[in-house]
Tab-separated table of C-alpha atoms in Angstrom:
chain	number	residue	atom	x	y	z
A	1	MET	CA	-60.342	23.596	-48.867
A	2	ASP	CA	-61.425	21.546	-46.003
A	3	ASP	CA	-59.520	20.873	-42.793
A	4	SER	CA	-58.575	17.302	-43.653
A	5	ASP	CA	-56.849	18.429	-46.843
A	6	GLU	CA	-55.030	21.257	-45.098
A	7	TYR	CA	-53.368	19.075	-42.458
A	8	GLY	CA	-53.345	15.829	-44.408
A	9	GLU	CA	-51.339	13.062	-42.835
A	10	GLY	CA	-50.311	15.233	-39.871
A	11	GLY	CA	-53.954	15.852	-38.935
A	12	ARG	CA	-54.711	12.169	-38.785
A	13	VAL	CA	-51.652	11.413	-36.667
A	14	ARG	CA	-52.516	14.245	-34.314
A	15	GLY	CA	-56.057	12.905	-33.954
A	16	ALA	CA	-54.692	9.438	-33.134
A	17	PHE	CA	-52.433	10.867	-30.436
A	18	GLU	CA	-55.320	12.821	-28.885
A	19	VAL	CA	-57.403	9.650	-28.684
A	20	ILE	CA	-54.539	7.756	-26.993
A	21	LEU	CA	-53.833	10.566	-24.537
A	22	ASP	CA	-57.474	11.121	-23.626
A	23	GLY	CA	-58.022	7.442	-22.843
A	24	SER	CA	-55.094	7.026	-20.405
A	25	ARG	CA	-54.565	8.399	-16.946
A	26	GLU	CA	-51.611	10.527	-16.053
A	27	PRO	CA	-48.836	8.660	-14.246
A	28	ALA	CA	-48.898	9.085	-10.487
A	29	LEU	CA	-46.159	11.335	-9.210
A	30	PRO	CA	-44.033	9.916	-6.390
A	31	SER	CA	-44.518	11.548	-3.056
A	32	VAL	CA	-41.895	13.768	-1.523
A	33	THR	CA	-41.483	11.287	1.331
A	34	ASP	CA	-40.735	8.395	-1.034
A	35	ALA	CA	-38.148	10.483	-2.852
A	36	ALA	CA	-36.496	11.498	0.443
A	37	VAL	CA	-36.356	7.887	1.663
A	38	ALA	CA	-34.822	6.735	-1.621
A	39	GLY	CA	-32.294	9.570	-1.496
A	40	GLY	CA	-31.387	8.722	2.094
A	41	ARG	CA	-30.784	5.087	1.191
A	42	ARG	CA	-28.562	6.136	-1.700
A	43	ILE	CA	-26.537	8.454	0.544
A	44	ARG	CA	-26.218	5.762	3.234
A	45	ARG	CA	-25.003	3.171	0.691
A	46	ARG	CA	-22.454	5.610	-0.717
A	47	ARG	CA	-21.220	6.573	2.766
A	48	THR	CA	-20.864	2.904	3.745
A	49	ALA	CA	-18.946	2.110	0.556
A	50	VAL	CA	-16.599	5.072	0.970
A	51	SER	CA	-15.898	4.386	4.648
A	52	GLY	CA	-15.263	0.706	3.851
A	53	ALA	CA	-12.834	1.651	1.083
A	54	VAL	CA	-11.033	4.097	3.377
A	55	GLY	CA	-10.790	1.413	6.073
A	56	VAL	CA	-9.264	-1.068	3.633
A	57	LEU	CA	-6.817	1.582	2.406
A	58	VAL	CA	-5.731	2.466	5.959
A	59	ALA	CA	-5.253	-1.225	6.790
A	60	ALA	CA	-3.148	-1.705	3.653
A	61	VAL	CA	-0.959	1.305	4.468
A	62	LEU	CA	-0.450	0.150	8.064
A	63	THR	CA	0.417	-3.364	6.905
A	64	ALA	CA	2.891	-2.041	4.347
A	65	GLY	CA	4.500	0.170	7.003
A	66	ALA	CA	4.798	-2.732	9.433
A	67	VAL	CA	6.367	-4.950	6.759
A	68	ALA	CA	8.804	-2.197	5.805
A	69	ALA	CA	9.827	-1.735	9.446
A	70	LEU	CA	10.620	-5.428	9.960
A	71	PRO	CA	14.305	-6.318	9.888
A	72	GLY	CA	15.129	-8.030	6.638
A	73	GLU	CA	18.016	-9.902	5.120
A	74	ASP	CA	20.747	-7.589	3.924
A	75	PRO	CA	22.778	-9.294	1.175
A	76	GLY	CA	25.993	-7.590	2.285
A	77	ARG	CA	25.625	-8.661	5.920
A	78	SER	CA	25.820	-12.178	7.290
A	79	SER	CA	23.669	-13.118	10.214
A	80	VAL	CA	25.408	-14.477	13.290
A	81	PRO	CA	23.402	-17.096	15.148
A	82	LEU	CA	23.030	-16.395	18.824
A	83	ALA	CA	23.068	-19.012	21.580
A	84	PRO	CA	19.769	-19.525	23.374
A	85	VAL	CA	19.416	-17.616	26.626
A	86	SER	CA	18.874	-20.761	28.699
A	87	SER	CA	22.066	-22.533	27.594
A	88	PRO	CA	25.120	-22.284	29.919
A	89	PRO	CA	28.332	-20.717	28.615
A	90	PRO	CA	30.738	-23.182	26.990
A	91	THR	CA	33.354	-24.610	29.367
A	92	THR	CA	36.747	-25.902	28.321
A	93	THR	CA	38.187	-29.042	29.881
A	94	ASP	CA	41.489	-28.848	28.035
A	95	PRO	CA	43.697	-26.171	29.673
A	96	ALA	CA	45.890	-25.800	26.586
A	97	SER	CA	43.146	-25.367	24.006
A	98	PRO	CA	44.087	-22.963	21.238
A	99	SER	CA	42.254	-19.676	21.050
A	100	ALA	CA	39.684	-19.279	18.306
A	101	VAL	CA	40.950	-15.777	17.568
A	102	PRO	CA	44.529	-15.753	16.233
A	103	SER	CA	46.798	-13.386	18.050
A	104	GLU	CA	48.272	-10.610	15.996
A	105	PRO	CA	52.042	-10.198	16.061
A	106	SER	CA	53.066	-7.040	17.796
A	107	ALA	CA	55.118	-4.667	15.729
A	108	VAL	CA	58.237	-3.485	17.459
A	109	PRO	CA	60.024	-0.691	15.612
A	110	THR	CA	63.778	-1.146	15.388
A	111	PRO	CA	65.987	1.883	15.113
A	112	SER	CA	67.746	2.278	11.848
A	113	GLY	CA	71.481	2.532	12.007
A	114	GLY	CA	72.947	5.996	11.547
A	115	THR	CA	69.824	7.786	10.345
A	116	THR	CA	67.862	10.225	12.395
A	117	GLY	CA	64.493	9.676	10.761
A	118	ASP	CA	62.592	7.312	8.580
A	119	ALA	CA	62.241	8.001	4.909
A	120	PRO	CA	58.810	9.255	3.945
A	121	GLY	CA	56.571	6.399	2.889
A	122	ALA	CA	58.798	3.721	4.419
A	123	ALA	CA	57.155	1.013	6.493
A	124	PRO	CA	58.342	0.579	10.103
A	125	GLN	CA	60.736	-2.277	10.629
A	126	THR	CA	59.587	-5.031	12.934
A	127	SER	CA	61.388	-7.814	14.686
A	128	PRO	CA	59.866	-11.259	14.764
A	129	LEU	CA	58.491	-12.626	17.994
A	130	PRO	CA	60.352	-15.538	19.650
């Protein structure tokens, strides 16, 4: 048995690989300095991206807090417009102008005849105003 028969196809392939490998140079290894510079750039880019994202997040939270603190429209409450500070108070030229706020009738209790006390749950009796 000779060597070519023993290895057959595998021997020929191995010989082809040895020829290819012997004819080419080994790839140059990067220097330690180049690797450190590349790593530093990567770290700097990541740090810049993270600090930018944190800055945007803080700005968004502060904006949301400021918007939440602003007075808003409450559907159950009506807003009353206020007069400008520089305008003088309204003056009335008519001495007998009616008041804008209606006066409430005063309730005057009248004594009940012959009883010493009011019945529980009874409303006080009032006399009309003249």
